[in-house]
């Protein structure tokens, strides 16, 4: 097999590949057998039809098409490896010549491939780099946040006789309809207002709603066969509850930890916060270095790869291709791809190993 590589841009190459018939011949034989195994011809058991009869019945072009389709991925992988390219995204393949259509075993399979590739990145000498970060601190607020999180774990939900407010817990029923057809319904679901992990517009609909009251709002469905379509949603609040937190005293410390007093518990929480602060210090330095490298290094990005990433993001959010949100995330998407290229290059040149921890 012969391969020629042409650099079209810093992130795109064109491969021109020539495969002699001798190298394609095993695929032709496999394709002939594959067709023979699938057909039933009177007088022959299935899978025992002679090759010549298969060729007479279905024609040489059909066999060659089957052979080329099956063999092309392997030939492409071999060509990419020989050219030492690092492919990303989908290749664009064009077959320009198929041999053996007339029954001969002469000629070559000719095809071209245009492929996006990873750009070449010249990493700097990291020993010359300096970055500045804001030193994480451990204060009383950090300890209080941890203490409140612990209290929430031991909190209890208590019903209230008032309209729902932000962060309240609501037990609700919902019915979604499109053109008066019920699409989806749920009953007795517990939801904390402000979580934002259900339908868009639900938080606004629930605020101000008392127990046993119903309201309707319009929202796009997030899942199912009708995902992305606008539906009328009727929501009923069965109950409104708030989370009551236990007092932060010695009794709570004994219930929630191995400590006897609240002061001992707070001291342990302070140590945990200090350990987290040290971890944050490393993360801040790492992120600062990444930002500095992205600013200083020229890392081109394949346009099609960015388009594919944007389309995938839109599909995950139930949005159509061409949605304005795609342009809103374009800059961040390009930056994310550049960062991934950079991190992959660092990983490859530093032989980073990942262990169980």
GROMACS .gro file of C-alpha atoms in nm:
model
  357
    1UNK     CA    1   0.000   0.000   0.000
    2UNK     CA    2   0.128   0.347  -0.089
    3UNK     CA    3   0.026   0.661   0.102
    4UNK     CA    4   0.096   1.026   0.029
    5UNK     CA    5   0.021   1.293   0.289
    6UNK     CA    6  -0.053   1.659   0.214
    7UNK     CA    7  -0.089   1.919   0.489
    8UNK     CA    8  -0.389   2.138   0.405
    9UNK     CA    9  -0.373   2.347   0.724
   10UNK     CA   10  -0.223   2.319   1.074
   11UNK     CA   11  -0.521   2.101   1.170
   12UNK     CA   12  -0.614   1.920   0.847
   13UNK     CA   13  -0.438   1.672   0.617
   14UNK     CA   14  -0.523   1.493   0.294
   15UNK     CA   15  -0.414   1.132   0.247
   16UNK     CA   16  -0.398   0.980  -0.100
   17UNK     CA   17  -0.392   0.602  -0.073
   18UNK     CA   18  -0.319   0.338  -0.338
   19UNK     CA   19  -0.391  -0.028  -0.254
   20UNK     CA   20  -0.278  -0.289  -0.511
   21UNK     CA   21  -0.534  -0.556  -0.599
   22UNK     CA   22  -0.320  -0.824  -0.434
   23UNK     CA   23  -0.372  -0.653  -0.096
   24UNK     CA   24  -0.745  -0.616  -0.164
   25UNK     CA   25  -0.788  -0.976  -0.280
   26UNK     CA   26  -0.847  -1.128   0.069
   27UNK     CA   27  -1.133  -0.880   0.120
   28UNK     CA   28  -1.281  -0.980  -0.219
   29UNK     CA   29  -1.275  -1.346  -0.119
   30UNK     CA   30  -1.432  -1.266   0.217
   31UNK     CA   31  -1.703  -1.055   0.050
   32UNK     CA   32  -1.786  -1.336  -0.194
   33UNK     CA   33  -1.822  -1.585   0.091
   34UNK     CA   34  -2.029  -1.335   0.291
   35UNK     CA   35  -2.275  -1.296   0.005
   36UNK     CA   36  -2.285  -1.673  -0.052
   37UNK     CA   37  -2.370  -1.727   0.316
   38UNK     CA   38  -2.666  -1.490   0.288
   39UNK     CA   39  -2.835  -1.625  -0.024
   40UNK     CA   40  -3.028  -1.939  -0.110
   41UNK     CA   41  -2.986  -2.078  -0.461
   42UNK     CA   42  -3.176  -2.392  -0.567
   43UNK     CA   43  -2.951  -2.696  -0.583
   44UNK     CA   44  -2.697  -2.564  -0.333
   45UNK     CA   45  -2.690  -2.566   0.044
   46UNK     CA   46  -2.674  -2.225   0.208
   47UNK     CA   47  -2.311  -2.115   0.233
   48UNK     CA   48  -2.197  -2.373  -0.027
   49UNK     CA   49  -2.265  -2.168  -0.340
   50UNK     CA   50  -1.953  -2.162  -0.568
   51UNK     CA   51  -1.780  -1.826  -0.602
   52UNK     CA   52  -1.823  -1.818  -0.979
   53UNK     CA   53  -2.199  -1.867  -0.943
   54UNK     CA   54  -2.219  -1.589  -0.683
   55UNK     CA   55  -2.033  -1.360  -0.922
   56UNK     CA   56  -2.261  -1.455  -1.213
   57UNK     CA   57  -2.577  -1.407  -1.006
   58UNK     CA   58  -2.490  -1.079  -0.831
   59UNK     CA   59  -2.227  -0.927  -1.055
   60UNK     CA   60  -1.865  -0.838  -0.994
   61UNK     CA   61  -1.941  -0.472  -0.902
   62UNK     CA   62  -2.161  -0.580  -0.609
   63UNK     CA   63  -1.885  -0.805  -0.475
   64UNK     CA   64  -1.622  -0.533  -0.514
   65UNK     CA   65  -1.843  -0.278  -0.341
   66UNK     CA   66  -1.890  -0.515  -0.046
   67UNK     CA   67  -1.514  -0.583  -0.035
   68UNK     CA   68  -1.416  -0.217  -0.047
   69UNK     CA   69  -1.672  -0.116   0.219
   70UNK     CA   70  -1.543  -0.385   0.456
   71UNK     CA   71  -1.173  -0.326   0.394
   72UNK     CA   72  -1.165   0.053   0.375
   73UNK     CA   73  -1.155   0.122   0.753
   74UNK     CA   74  -0.848  -0.102   0.797
   75UNK     CA   75  -0.671   0.052   0.499
   76UNK     CA   76  -0.745   0.400   0.635
   77UNK     CA   77  -0.612   0.309   0.981
   78UNK     CA   78  -0.295   0.170   0.822
   79UNK     CA   79  -0.251   0.485   0.610
   80UNK     CA   80  -0.300   0.710   0.913
   81UNK     CA   81  -0.043   0.514   1.110
   82UNK     CA   82   0.211   0.523   0.826
   83UNK     CA   83   0.164   0.900   0.792
   84UNK     CA   84   0.201   0.943   1.170
   85UNK     CA   85  -0.102   1.169   1.197
   86UNK     CA   86  -0.315   1.212   1.510
   87UNK     CA   87  -0.676   1.210   1.383
   88UNK     CA   88  -0.964   1.388   1.553
   89UNK     CA   89  -1.324   1.396   1.438
   90UNK     CA   90  -1.471   1.223   1.135
   91UNK     CA   91  -1.269   1.150   0.818
   92UNK     CA   92  -1.408   1.248   0.476
   93UNK     CA   93  -1.339   0.964   0.234
   94UNK     CA   94  -1.368   0.970  -0.145
   95UNK     CA   95  -1.309   0.656  -0.353
   96UNK     CA   96  -1.167   0.752  -0.691
   97UNK     CA   97  -1.097   0.410  -0.847
   98UNK     CA   98  -1.208   0.054  -0.775
   99UNK     CA   99  -1.016  -0.231  -0.948
  100UNK     CA  100  -1.149  -0.567  -1.062
  101UNK     CA  101  -1.492  -0.449  -1.176
  102UNK     CA  102  -1.436  -0.630  -1.508
  103UNK     CA  103  -1.332  -0.952  -1.335
  104UNK     CA  104  -0.958  -0.897  -1.373
  105UNK     CA  105  -0.712  -0.887  -1.086
  106UNK     CA  106  -0.524  -0.583  -1.209
  107UNK     CA  107  -0.513  -0.221  -1.094
  108UNK     CA  108  -0.538  -0.063  -0.754
  109UNK     CA  109  -0.796   0.076  -0.515
  110UNK     CA  110  -0.749   0.452  -0.502
  111UNK     CA  111  -0.907   0.673  -0.238
  112UNK     CA  112  -0.844   1.005  -0.065
  113UNK     CA  113  -0.914   1.102   0.293
  114UNK     CA  114  -0.940   1.452   0.435
  115UNK     CA  115  -0.897   1.435   0.811
  116UNK     CA  116  -0.879   1.684   1.096
  117UNK     CA  117  -0.571   1.624   1.309
  118UNK     CA  118  -0.430   1.743   1.637
  119UNK     CA  119  -0.211   2.050   1.594
  120UNK     CA  120   0.159   2.038   1.672
  121UNK     CA  121   0.220   2.207   2.007
  122UNK     CA  122   0.566   2.317   2.123
  123UNK     CA  123   0.559   2.314   2.502
  124UNK     CA  124   0.761   2.574   2.690
  125UNK     CA  125   1.018   2.516   2.964
  126UNK     CA  126   0.790   2.496   3.266
  127UNK     CA  127   1.073   2.576   3.507
  128UNK     CA  128   1.067   2.935   3.379
  129UNK     CA  129   0.697   2.986   3.455
  130UNK     CA  130   0.558   3.164   3.757
  131UNK     CA  131   0.192   3.208   3.848
  132UNK     CA  132   0.027   3.396   4.131
  133UNK     CA  133  -0.280   3.276   4.317
  134UNK     CA  134  -0.486   3.407   4.604
  135UNK     CA  135  -0.389   3.202   4.906
  136UNK     CA  136  -0.691   3.004   5.037
  137UNK     CA  137  -0.765   3.081   5.400
  138UNK     CA  138  -0.948   2.894   5.672
  139UNK     CA  139  -1.169   3.125   5.880
  140UNK     CA  140  -1.477   3.092   6.097
  141UNK     CA  141  -1.701   3.120   5.791
  142UNK     CA  142  -1.543   2.809   5.638
  143UNK     CA  143  -1.602   2.617   5.960
  144UNK     CA  144  -1.960   2.744   5.983
  145UNK     CA  145  -2.035   2.629   5.626
  146UNK     CA  146  -1.921   2.276   5.713
  147UNK     CA  147  -2.117   2.280   6.037
  148UNK     CA  148  -2.433   2.393   5.856
  149UNK     CA  149  -2.391   2.120   5.596
  150UNK     CA  150  -2.365   1.864   5.877
  151UNK     CA  151  -2.674   2.007   6.048
  152UNK     CA  152  -2.868   1.984   5.721
  153UNK     CA  153  -2.790   1.612   5.703
  154UNK     CA  154  -2.964   1.569   6.038
  155UNK     CA  155  -3.243   1.819   5.968
  156UNK     CA  156  -3.613   1.728   5.953
  157UNK     CA  157  -3.882   1.848   5.713
  158UNK     CA  158  -4.171   2.025   5.882
  159UNK     CA  159  -4.492   2.137   5.711
  160UNK     CA  160  -4.575   2.510   5.704
  161UNK     CA  161  -4.909   2.683   5.648
  162UNK     CA  162  -4.799   2.953   5.406
  163UNK     CA  163  -4.718   3.000   5.035
  164UNK     CA  164  -4.397   2.834   4.913
  165UNK     CA  165  -4.073   3.033   4.914
  166UNK     CA  166  -3.729   2.980   4.760
  167UNK     CA  167  -3.548   2.674   4.911
  168UNK     CA  168  -3.874   2.530   5.050
  169UNK     CA  169  -3.952   2.163   4.989
  170UNK     CA  170  -4.271   2.094   4.792
  171UNK     CA  171  -4.442   1.760   4.738
  172UNK     CA  172  -4.601   1.800   4.396
  173UNK     CA  173  -4.803   1.640   4.117
  174UNK     CA  174  -4.737   1.737   3.754
  175UNK     CA  175  -4.910   1.668   3.425
  176UNK     CA  176  -4.758   1.777   3.090
  177UNK     CA  177  -4.979   1.802   2.782
  178UNK     CA  178  -4.928   1.898   2.419
  179UNK     CA  179  -5.243   1.989   2.222
  180UNK     CA  180  -5.456   1.842   2.504
  181UNK     CA  181  -5.271   1.509   2.481
  182UNK     CA  182  -5.116   1.393   2.809
  183UNK     CA  183  -4.746   1.331   2.746
  184UNK     CA  184  -4.610   1.268   3.093
  185UNK     CA  185  -4.723   1.282   3.457
  186UNK     CA  186  -4.570   1.235   3.802
  187UNK     CA  187  -4.723   1.220   4.150
  188UNK     CA  188  -4.587   1.288   4.496
  189UNK     CA  189  -4.244   1.406   4.383
  190UNK     CA  190  -4.041   1.592   4.646
  191UNK     CA  191  -3.862   1.896   4.506
  192UNK     CA  192  -3.662   2.177   4.666
  193UNK     CA  193  -3.737   2.511   4.503
  194UNK     CA  194  -3.420   2.652   4.348
  195UNK     CA  195  -3.257   2.319   4.265
  196UNK     CA  196  -3.329   2.375   3.895
  197UNK     CA  197  -3.299   2.006   3.808
  198UNK     CA  198  -3.652   1.959   3.673
  199UNK     CA  199  -3.848   2.159   3.416
  200UNK     CA  200  -3.752   2.515   3.327
  201UNK     CA  201  -4.003   2.754   3.483
  202UNK     CA  202  -4.101   2.519   3.766
  203UNK     CA  203  -3.931   2.728   4.036
  204UNK     CA  204  -4.119   3.043   3.934
  205UNK     CA  205  -4.449   2.851   3.919
  206UNK     CA  206  -4.409   2.705   4.270
  207UNK     CA  207  -4.310   3.024   4.452
  208UNK     CA  208  -4.625   3.168   4.606
  209UNK     CA  209  -4.818   2.841   4.574
  210UNK     CA  210  -4.981   2.704   4.892
  211UNK     CA  211  -5.070   2.343   4.970
  212UNK     CA  212  -5.353   2.203   4.751
  213UNK     CA  213  -5.319   2.493   4.504
  214UNK     CA  214  -5.266   2.442   4.130
  215UNK     CA  215  -5.110   2.653   3.856
  216UNK     CA  216  -4.996   2.605   3.497
  217UNK     CA  217  -4.689   2.714   3.303
  218UNK     CA  218  -4.527   2.649   2.966
  219UNK     CA  219  -4.194   2.466   2.938
  220UNK     CA  220  -3.991   2.255   2.698
  221UNK     CA  221  -3.987   1.885   2.787
  222UNK     CA  222  -3.645   1.767   2.900
  223UNK     CA  223  -3.674   1.396   2.813
  224UNK     CA  224  -3.880   1.125   2.644
  225UNK     CA  225  -3.995   1.096   2.284
  226UNK     CA  226  -4.117   1.459   2.279
  227UNK     CA  227  -3.802   1.610   2.433
  228UNK     CA  228  -3.748   1.971   2.329
  229UNK     CA  229  -4.117   2.032   2.248
  230UNK     CA  230  -4.316   2.297   2.432
  231UNK     CA  231  -4.582   2.164   2.666
  232UNK     CA  232  -4.847   2.299   2.902
  233UNK     CA  233  -4.759   2.185   3.254
  234UNK     CA  234  -5.013   2.173   3.536
  235UNK     CA  235  -4.850   2.154   3.880
  236UNK     CA  236  -5.025   2.098   4.213
  237UNK     CA  237  -4.853   2.149   4.548
  238UNK     CA  238  -4.957   1.872   4.784
  239UNK     CA  239  -4.759   2.019   5.076
  240UNK     CA  240  -4.503   2.287   5.159
  241UNK     CA  241  -4.225   2.207   5.404
  242UNK     CA  242  -3.911   2.365   5.545
  243UNK     CA  243  -3.603   2.194   5.679
  244UNK     CA  244  -3.553   2.256   6.050
  245UNK     CA  245  -3.193   2.224   6.162
  246UNK     CA  246  -3.088   2.089   6.503
  247UNK     CA  247  -2.918   2.325   6.745
  248UNK     CA  248  -2.539   2.328   6.722
  249UNK     CA  249  -2.472   2.214   7.078
  250UNK     CA  250  -2.299   1.933   7.267
  251UNK     CA  251  -2.598   1.704   7.216
  252UNK     CA  252  -2.577   1.753   6.839
  253UNK     CA  253  -2.201   1.687   6.842
  254UNK     CA  254  -2.257   1.356   7.021
  255UNK     CA  255  -2.532   1.257   6.773
  256UNK     CA  256  -2.349   1.360   6.453
  257UNK     CA  257  -1.987   1.273   6.535
  258UNK     CA  258  -1.749   1.090   6.766
  259UNK     CA  259  -1.695   1.405   6.971
  260UNK     CA  260  -1.854   1.492   7.306
  261UNK     CA  261  -1.866   1.869   7.270
  262UNK     CA  262  -1.950   2.115   6.994
  263UNK     CA  263  -1.609   2.284   7.042
  264UNK     CA  264  -1.429   1.957   6.969
  265UNK     CA  265  -1.644   1.906   6.659
  266UNK     CA  266  -1.569   2.259   6.534
  267UNK     CA  267  -1.197   2.203   6.585
  268UNK     CA  268  -1.213   1.889   6.372
  269UNK     CA  269  -1.412   2.073   6.104
  270UNK     CA  270  -1.143   2.341   6.103
  271UNK     CA  271  -0.877   2.075   6.035
  272UNK     CA  272  -1.089   1.938   5.748
  273UNK     CA  273  -1.128   2.288   5.605
  274UNK     CA  274  -0.751   2.340   5.625
  275UNK     CA  275  -0.689   2.017   5.433
  276UNK     CA  276  -0.939   2.126   5.168
  277UNK     CA  277  -0.774   2.467   5.146
  278UNK     CA  278  -0.440   2.301   5.070
  279UNK     CA  279  -0.605   2.097   4.796
  280UNK     CA  280  -0.765   2.413   4.658
  281UNK     CA  281  -0.423   2.579   4.657
  282UNK     CA  282  -0.293   2.310   4.422
  283UNK     CA  283  -0.602   2.335   4.203
  284UNK     CA  284  -0.577   2.716   4.183
  285UNK     CA  285  -0.210   2.694   4.082
  286UNK     CA  286  -0.285   2.428   3.822
  287UNK     CA  287  -0.571   2.629   3.672
  288UNK     CA  288  -0.363   2.948   3.671
  289UNK     CA  289  -0.085   2.771   3.482
  290UNK     CA  290  -0.333   2.630   3.230
  291UNK     CA  291  -0.482   2.978   3.170
  292UNK     CA  292  -0.134   3.125   3.122
  293UNK     CA  293  -0.039   2.857   2.871
  294UNK     CA  294  -0.362   2.900   2.676
  295UNK     CA  295  -0.299   3.275   2.655
  296UNK     CA  296   0.058   3.239   2.533
  297UNK     CA  297   0.052   2.933   2.308
  298UNK     CA  298  -0.089   2.933   1.957
  299UNK     CA  299  -0.313   2.623   1.945
  300UNK     CA  300  -0.532   2.609   1.631
  301UNK     CA  301  -0.860   2.419   1.652
  302UNK     CA  302  -1.032   2.220   1.372
  303UNK     CA  303  -1.352   2.405   1.281
  304UNK     CA  304  -1.554   2.087   1.224
  305UNK     CA  305  -1.456   1.950   1.564
  306UNK     CA  306  -1.592   2.264   1.730
  307UNK     CA  307  -1.915   2.238   1.529
  308UNK     CA  308  -1.956   1.873   1.633
  309UNK     CA  309  -1.901   1.961   2.000
  310UNK     CA  310  -2.157   2.243   1.982
  311UNK     CA  311  -2.412   2.017   1.810
  312UNK     CA  312  -2.361   1.748   2.075
  313UNK     CA  313  -2.413   2.007   2.350
  314UNK     CA  314  -2.734   2.133   2.189
  315UNK     CA  315  -2.869   1.779   2.148
  316UNK     CA  316  -2.801   1.703   2.516
  317UNK     CA  317  -3.007   2.008   2.607
  318UNK     CA  318  -3.291   1.913   2.373
  319UNK     CA  319  -3.216   2.201   2.134
  320UNK     CA  320  -3.210   2.196   1.754
  321UNK     CA  321  -2.902   2.255   1.539
  322UNK     CA  322  -2.869   2.627   1.470
  323UNK     CA  323  -3.015   2.728   1.806
  324UNK     CA  324  -2.874   3.070   1.915
  325UNK     CA  325  -2.732   2.904   2.227
  326UNK     CA  326  -2.474   2.742   1.997
  327UNK     CA  327  -2.310   3.078   1.928
  328UNK     CA  328  -2.323   3.163   2.299
  329UNK     CA  329  -2.105   2.862   2.384
  330UNK     CA  330  -1.876   2.875   2.080
  331UNK     CA  331  -1.591   3.063   2.250
  332UNK     CA  332  -1.600   2.839   2.557
  333UNK     CA  333  -1.614   2.530   2.334
  334UNK     CA  334  -1.308   2.638   2.134
  335UNK     CA  335  -1.122   2.708   2.459
  336UNK     CA  336  -1.217   2.367   2.599
  337UNK     CA  337  -1.087   2.192   2.284
  338UNK     CA  338  -0.762   2.392   2.297
  339UNK     CA  339  -0.720   2.303   2.664
  340UNK     CA  340  -0.776   1.934   2.591
  341UNK     CA  341  -0.517   1.938   2.311
  342UNK     CA  342  -0.271   2.107   2.549
  343UNK     CA  343  -0.332   1.867   2.837
  344UNK     CA  344  -0.303   1.566   2.605
  345UNK     CA  345   0.032   1.697   2.480
  346UNK     CA  346   0.157   1.746   2.837
  347UNK     CA  347   0.036   1.398   2.926
  348UNK     CA  348   0.209   1.244   2.626
  349UNK     CA  349   0.543   1.414   2.681
  350UNK     CA  350   0.550   1.370   3.061
  351UNK     CA  351   0.430   1.005   3.063
  352UNK     CA  352   0.179   1.077   3.339
  353UNK     CA  353   0.058   0.760   3.509
  354UNK     CA  354  -0.273   0.723   3.690
  355UNK     CA  355  -0.290   0.498   3.995
  356UNK     CA  356  -0.590   0.372   4.192
  357UNK     CA  357  -0.606   0.666   4.432
   0.00000   0.00000   0.00000
